[in-house]
Every structure is written in structure tokens, then in C-alpha cells.
Coordinates of C-alpha atoms in Angstrom, one line a residue:
X10 CA -4.0 -2.5 51.3
X11 CA -5.7 -5.7 50.4
X12 CA -4.8 -5.2 46.7
X13 CA -1.2 -4.8 47.6
X14 CA -1.2 -8.0 49.7
X15 CA -2.9 -9.9 46.8
X16 CA -0.3 -8.7 44.3
X17 CA 2.5 -9.7 46.6
X18 CA 1.0 -13.2 47.1
X19 CA 0.6 -13.6 43.4
X20 CA 4.3 -12.6 42.9
X21 CA 5.4 -15.2 45.5
X22 CA 3.4 -17.8 43.6
X23 CA 5.4 -17.1 40.4
X24 CA 8.8 -16.7 41.9
X25 CA 9.4 -20.5 42.4
X26 CA 8.3 -21.2 38.9
X27 CA 10.6 -18.6 37.5
X28 CA 13.5 -20.0 39.5
X29 CA 12.7 -23.5 38.2
X30 CA 12.7 -22.3 34.6
X31 CA 16.1 -20.7 35.2
X32 CA 17.5 -23.9 36.7
X33 CA 16.2 -26.0 33.9
X34 CA 17.6 -23.6 31.3
X35 CA 15.0 -23.7 28.5
X36 CA 16.8 -22.9 25.2
X37 CA 14.4 -20.2 24.2
X38 CA 17.0 -18.3 22.0
X39 CA 19.8 -20.3 20.6
X40 CA 22.0 -19.9 17.5
X41 CA 24.0 -22.9 16.2
X42 CA 26.4 -23.1 13.4
X43 CA 26.2 -26.1 11.0
X44 CA 29.1 -27.8 9.1
X45 CA 28.9 -25.3 6.2
X46 CA 29.4 -22.3 8.6
X47 CA 25.8 -21.0 8.4
X48 CA 23.9 -19.9 11.5
X49 CA 20.7 -21.8 12.4
X50 CA 18.3 -20.0 14.7
X51 CA 16.0 -21.7 17.2
X52 CA 12.2 -21.9 16.5
X53 CA 11.5 -19.3 19.2
X54 CA 13.9 -16.8 17.7
X55 CA 12.5 -17.4 14.2
X56 CA 9.0 -16.7 15.5
X57 CA 10.3 -13.6 17.2
X58 CA 11.8 -12.4 14.0
X59 CA 8.6 -13.2 12.0
X60 CA 6.4 -11.3 14.5
X61 CA 8.8 -8.3 14.4
X62 CA 8.6 -8.3 10.6
X63 CA 4.8 -8.4 10.8
X64 CA 4.8 -5.1 12.6
X65 CA 6.3 -3.5 9.5
X66 CA 3.7 -5.2 7.2
X67 CA 1.3 -2.2 6.9
X68 CA 4.2 0.1 6.0
X69 CA 5.5 -2.4 3.5
X70 CA 2.1 -2.7 1.8
X71 CA 1.7 1.0 1.5
X72 CA 5.3 1.9 0.5
X73 CA 6.6 -1.1 -1.4
X74 CA 3.6 -2.1 -3.5
X75 CA 1.1 -0.4 -5.9
X76 CA -1.2 0.6 -3.1
X77 CA 0.1 4.2 -2.8
X78 CA -0.5 5.1 -6.5
X79 CA -4.0 3.5 -6.4
X80 CA -5.3 5.2 -3.3
X81 CA -3.9 8.6 -4.3
X82 CA -5.7 8.4 -7.7
X83 CA -8.9 7.3 -6.1
X84 CA -8.7 10.3 -3.7
X85 CA -8.0 12.8 -6.5
X86 CA -10.9 11.3 -8.5
X87 CA -13.3 11.7 -5.6
X88 CA -12.2 15.3 -5.2
X89 CA -12.6 16.0 -9.0
X90 CA -16.1 14.6 -8.9
X91 CA -16.9 16.9 -6.0
X92 CA -18.0 14.1 -3.7
X93 CA -16.5 14.6 -0.3
X94 CA -17.5 11.3 1.4
X95 CA -18.6 9.1 -1.5
X96 CA -17.2 6.6 -1.9
X97 CA -16.3 6.4 1.8
X98 CA -12.7 6.0 3.0
X99 CA -13.3 2.4 4.0
X100 CA -14.6 1.5 0.5
X101 CA -11.7 3.3 -1.2
X102 CA -9.1 1.5 1.0
X103 CA -10.8 -1.8 0.4
X104 CA -10.9 -1.2 -3.4
X105 CA -7.2 -0.2 -3.3
X106 CA -6.3 -3.3 -1.3
X107 CA -7.9 -5.8 -3.6
X108 CA -6.6 -4.0 -6.7
X109 CA -3.1 -4.0 -5.2
X110 CA -3.5 -7.8 -4.6
X111 CA -4.5 -8.2 -8.2
X112 CA -1.6 -6.2 -9.5
X113 CA 1.0 -7.8 -7.1
X114 CA -0.2 -11.4 -7.7
X115 CA 2.7 -12.2 -10.2
X116 CA 5.2 -10.9 -7.7
X117 CA 3.6 -12.8 -4.8
X118 CA 3.7 -16.0 -6.8
X119 CA 7.4 -15.6 -7.4
X120 CA 8.0 -14.9 -3.7
X121 CA 6.0 -18.0 -2.8
X122 CA 7.9 -20.3 -5.2
X123 CA 11.4 -18.8 -4.6
X124 CA 11.2 -18.2 -0.8
X125 CA 8.2 -19.6 1.0
X126 CA 8.2 -23.1 -0.4
X127 CA 12.0 -23.7 0.1
X128 CA 11.8 -22.3 3.6
X129 CA 8.8 -24.6 4.5
X130 CA 10.7 -27.6 3.1
X131 CA 13.8 -26.5 5.2
X132 CA 15.9 -26.0 2.1
X133 CA 16.6 -22.3 3.1
X134 CA 17.3 -20.6 6.3
X135 CA 15.3 -17.6 7.5
X136 CA 17.9 -15.1 6.2
X137 CA 18.2 -16.9 2.9
X138 CA 14.4 -17.0 2.5
X139 CA 14.2 -13.3 3.2
X140 CA 16.9 -12.6 0.6
X141 CA 15.2 -14.7 -2.0
X142 CA 11.8 -13.0 -1.3
X143 CA 13.4 -9.6 -1.8
X144 CA 14.4 -10.3 -5.4
X145 CA 11.0 -10.3 -7.0
X146 CA 9.9 -7.3 -5.0
X147 CA 13.1 -5.5 -5.9
X148 CA 12.5 -6.2 -9.6
X149 CA 9.0 -4.8 -9.4
X150 CA 10.1 -1.7 -7.6
X151 CA 12.9 -1.1 -10.1
X152 CA 10.5 -1.2 -13.0
X153 CA 8.4 1.5 -11.5
X154 CA 11.2 3.8 -10.2
X155 CA 12.6 6.6 -12.3
X156 CA 16.4 6.8 -12.7
X157 CA 16.3 10.5 -11.7
X158 CA 14.8 9.6 -8.4
X159 CA 17.4 6.9 -7.8
X160 CA 20.1 9.3 -8.6
X161 CA 18.6 11.9 -6.3
X162 CA 18.7 9.7 -3.2
X163 CA 22.0 8.2 -4.1
X164 CA 23.5 11.7 -4.3
X165 CA 21.8 12.8 -1.0
X166 CA 23.1 9.7 0.8
X167 CA 26.5 9.9 -0.7
X168 CA 26.3 6.4 -2.1
X169 CA 28.9 5.7 -4.8
X170 CA 27.7 4.6 -8.3
X171 CA 26.8 0.9 -8.6
X172 CA 27.3 -1.5 -11.5
X173 CA 23.9 -3.2 -11.3
X174 CA 20.5 -2.7 -9.8
X175 CA 21.0 -5.6 -7.4
X176 CA 23.6 -3.5 -5.6
X177 CA 21.2 -0.7 -4.7
X178 CA 20.2 -0.9 -1.0
X179 CA 16.6 -0.9 0.0
X180 CA 17.2 2.2 2.1
X181 CA 17.6 4.1 -1.3
X182 CA 15.3 2.0 -3.5
X183 CA 12.2 2.4 -1.2
X184 CA 12.2 6.3 -1.0
X185 CA 13.0 6.5 -4.7
X186 CA 10.1 4.1 -5.5
X187 CA 7.7 6.1 -3.3
X188 CA 8.7 9.4 -5.0
X189 CA 8.2 7.9 -8.4
X190 CA 4.8 6.5 -7.3
X191 CA 3.7 10.0 -6.1
X192 CA 4.7 11.6 -9.4
X193 CA 2.9 9.0 -11.5
X194 CA -0.2 9.1 -9.3
X195 CA -0.4 12.9 -9.6
X196 CA 0.1 12.7 -13.3
X197 CA -2.9 10.3 -13.7
X198 CA -4.9 12.4 -11.3
X199 CA -4.2 15.6 -13.3
X200 CA -5.5 13.9 -16.5
X201 CA -8.7 12.8 -14.6
X202 CA -9.2 16.3 -13.2
X203 CA -9.3 18.1 -16.6
X204 CA -12.8 17.0 -18.0
X205 CA -14.5 17.6 -14.6
X206 CA -12.8 21.0 -14.4
X207 CA -14.1 21.9 -17.8
X208 CA -17.6 21.1 -16.7
X209 CA -17.2 23.3 -13.6
X210 CA -16.0 26.2 -15.7
X211 CA -18.9 25.8 -18.2
X212 CA -21.5 25.7 -15.5
X213 CA -19.9 28.7 -13.6
X214 CA -19.9 30.7 -16.9
X215 CA -23.6 29.9 -17.6
X216 CA -24.7 30.8 -14.1
X217 CA -22.8 34.1 -14.2
X218 CA -24.3 34.9 -17.6
X219 CA -27.8 34.2 -16.2
X220 CA -27.1 36.5 -13.2
X221 CA -27.3 33.6 -10.7
X222 CA -24.0 34.4 -9.0
X223 CA -25.3 33.5 -5.5
X224 CA -26.0 29.9 -6.6
X225 CA -23.0 27.5 -6.0
X226 CA -21.8 26.0 -9.4
X227 CA -20.9 22.8 -7.6
X228 CA -24.5 22.0 -6.9
X229 CA -25.4 22.3 -10.6
X230 CA -22.3 20.7 -12.0
X231 CA -22.3 17.6 -9.7
X232 CA -25.1 15.8 -11.5
X233 CA -23.5 16.4 -14.9
X234 CA -20.1 15.2 -13.7
X235 CA -21.7 12.0 -12.3
X236 CA -23.6 11.4 -15.5
X237 CA -20.5 11.9 -17.6
X238 CA -18.5 9.5 -15.4
X239 CA -21.2 6.9 -15.6
X240 CA -21.8 7.2 -19.4
X241 CA -18.1 6.7 -20.2
X242 CA -17.8 3.8 -17.7
X243 CA -15.4 5.8 -15.6
X244 CA -14.6 3.1 -13.0
X245 CA -13.5 0.6 -15.7
X246 CA -11.4 3.3 -17.4
X247 CA -9.7 4.4 -14.2
X248 CA -9.0 0.8 -12.9
X249 CA -7.8 -0.2 -16.4
X250 CA -5.5 2.8 -16.6
X251 CA -4.1 2.0 -13.2
X252 CA -3.4 -1.6 -14.0
X253 CA -1.9 -0.7 -17.4
X254 CA 0.4 1.9 -15.7
X255 CA 2.1 -1.1 -13.9
X256 CA 2.6 -3.0 -17.1
X257 CA -0.3 -5.4 -16.7

């Protein structure tokens, strides 16, 4: 009972302040139109839009950058080596994040020059800055997307043919880009899997010929696979191949 009374008293304390705010009429959300006919949003509304966009940032990083291809290749490589928890998931995600930042640096530089700087200097509105920022990202995604995947999603959505890539909506470009990234990642992973698969087959054949069928071939082949990977400087080859697959 005392808790209910306390909450009621606290509510009464805030009621006058809420009424005062309503009487004053704080312009928290306002939209004005300038002489050129463009809408200008209040700072509060701009912050609200920015915070809403930040909630989609993890999905954008995973689905609209090079992150998906990199993390999938790392996962397939770990499976091919036969290491279930080494490197750990945290290390793999960290490596993928920094490698994504390295690959996406030219795109981010263009976004900063074309969108962020003009917006900070009040040369562009929020919507104009967002439109300018989407151009370098669209160019990057178009370079990595197969035409067959674009045609697939355009056919599924019933979108008519477009004259230029700029007319393709992001609702079609993003799933087509993700599909292409999955295909490319699995192709690279397949090529990585072959030499380790050969080692597993050789070790399994030798153990069977020696009559040691009860001994797991993975225990014997794991040191050989790690040694081969280290001798050929595997991490440098994998990272270099991933960077080269994006045209870097």
C-alpha cells in the first residue's frame, strides 16, 4: 500500500510540470519549408531519425558490406581445419570487422566527402545527405552483385526493367547483393576445403591399411593440416584472396 501511495505522489509531482510544458509548447518536432520548397526538420526530429537509423546499423554492416563474405569464409576455413572453437567466435568476428573496415575504407571516404561534410557545414539537408551517402554504397554493391541475382529479384518482385543501375531500388539491390556474397563466399570456401579434404582422405586410407580403424582420422590429420596451413602462410593467402575478390 505504501508503494502505491508513493507512486501516486510521484505522479502528482510531475503532472504540473507536464502541464507547464504543454502550455509553453516546446517545438520538439517541427517541419518548416524554405523558399526553395524543401522541408527543414528540427534538430530534435533529426536526432530521432539518426537514432532510428543507428538501430539498423548492425544489419547494414552485415548485409551491405563485405562482412558477410569474410565471416563465412573464416567459418568454412575453421571447419576445414577441423578446429571447432579455435579461433573463437569473438576473434573471428573481430578479424572480420577490421578487415571489413579495411576493404570499405574507400567507400567510407567517399561517403564522408560527399555526404557527411556537406551536412555538417549545412550545405545539405538530412534527406539530401542520406541520398548522397547511398551513392558510393550503391556503386560498391553493384560491382559485387551478379546480374542473374538482380534479374531474379526483379522478376520475383514484378519490377519492370530499368535503364540504369541508379534506378534499381535498395529493396531489390540488397537481397541480390547478399545472394551474390553467399555464392562467392561458398566458392572461396570450397577451394579452401579441397587440400584439407585430401589430407583427411590420405590419413584415413593409411589408417585403414594399417588396421587402425578404431582410431579417428581427425586426430592424426589435424597436426598435418595445421602444419600445412602454417608452412604456406595460410592466413596471408586467405586474407589476400578475400581482399582481391573485392577488387582491392
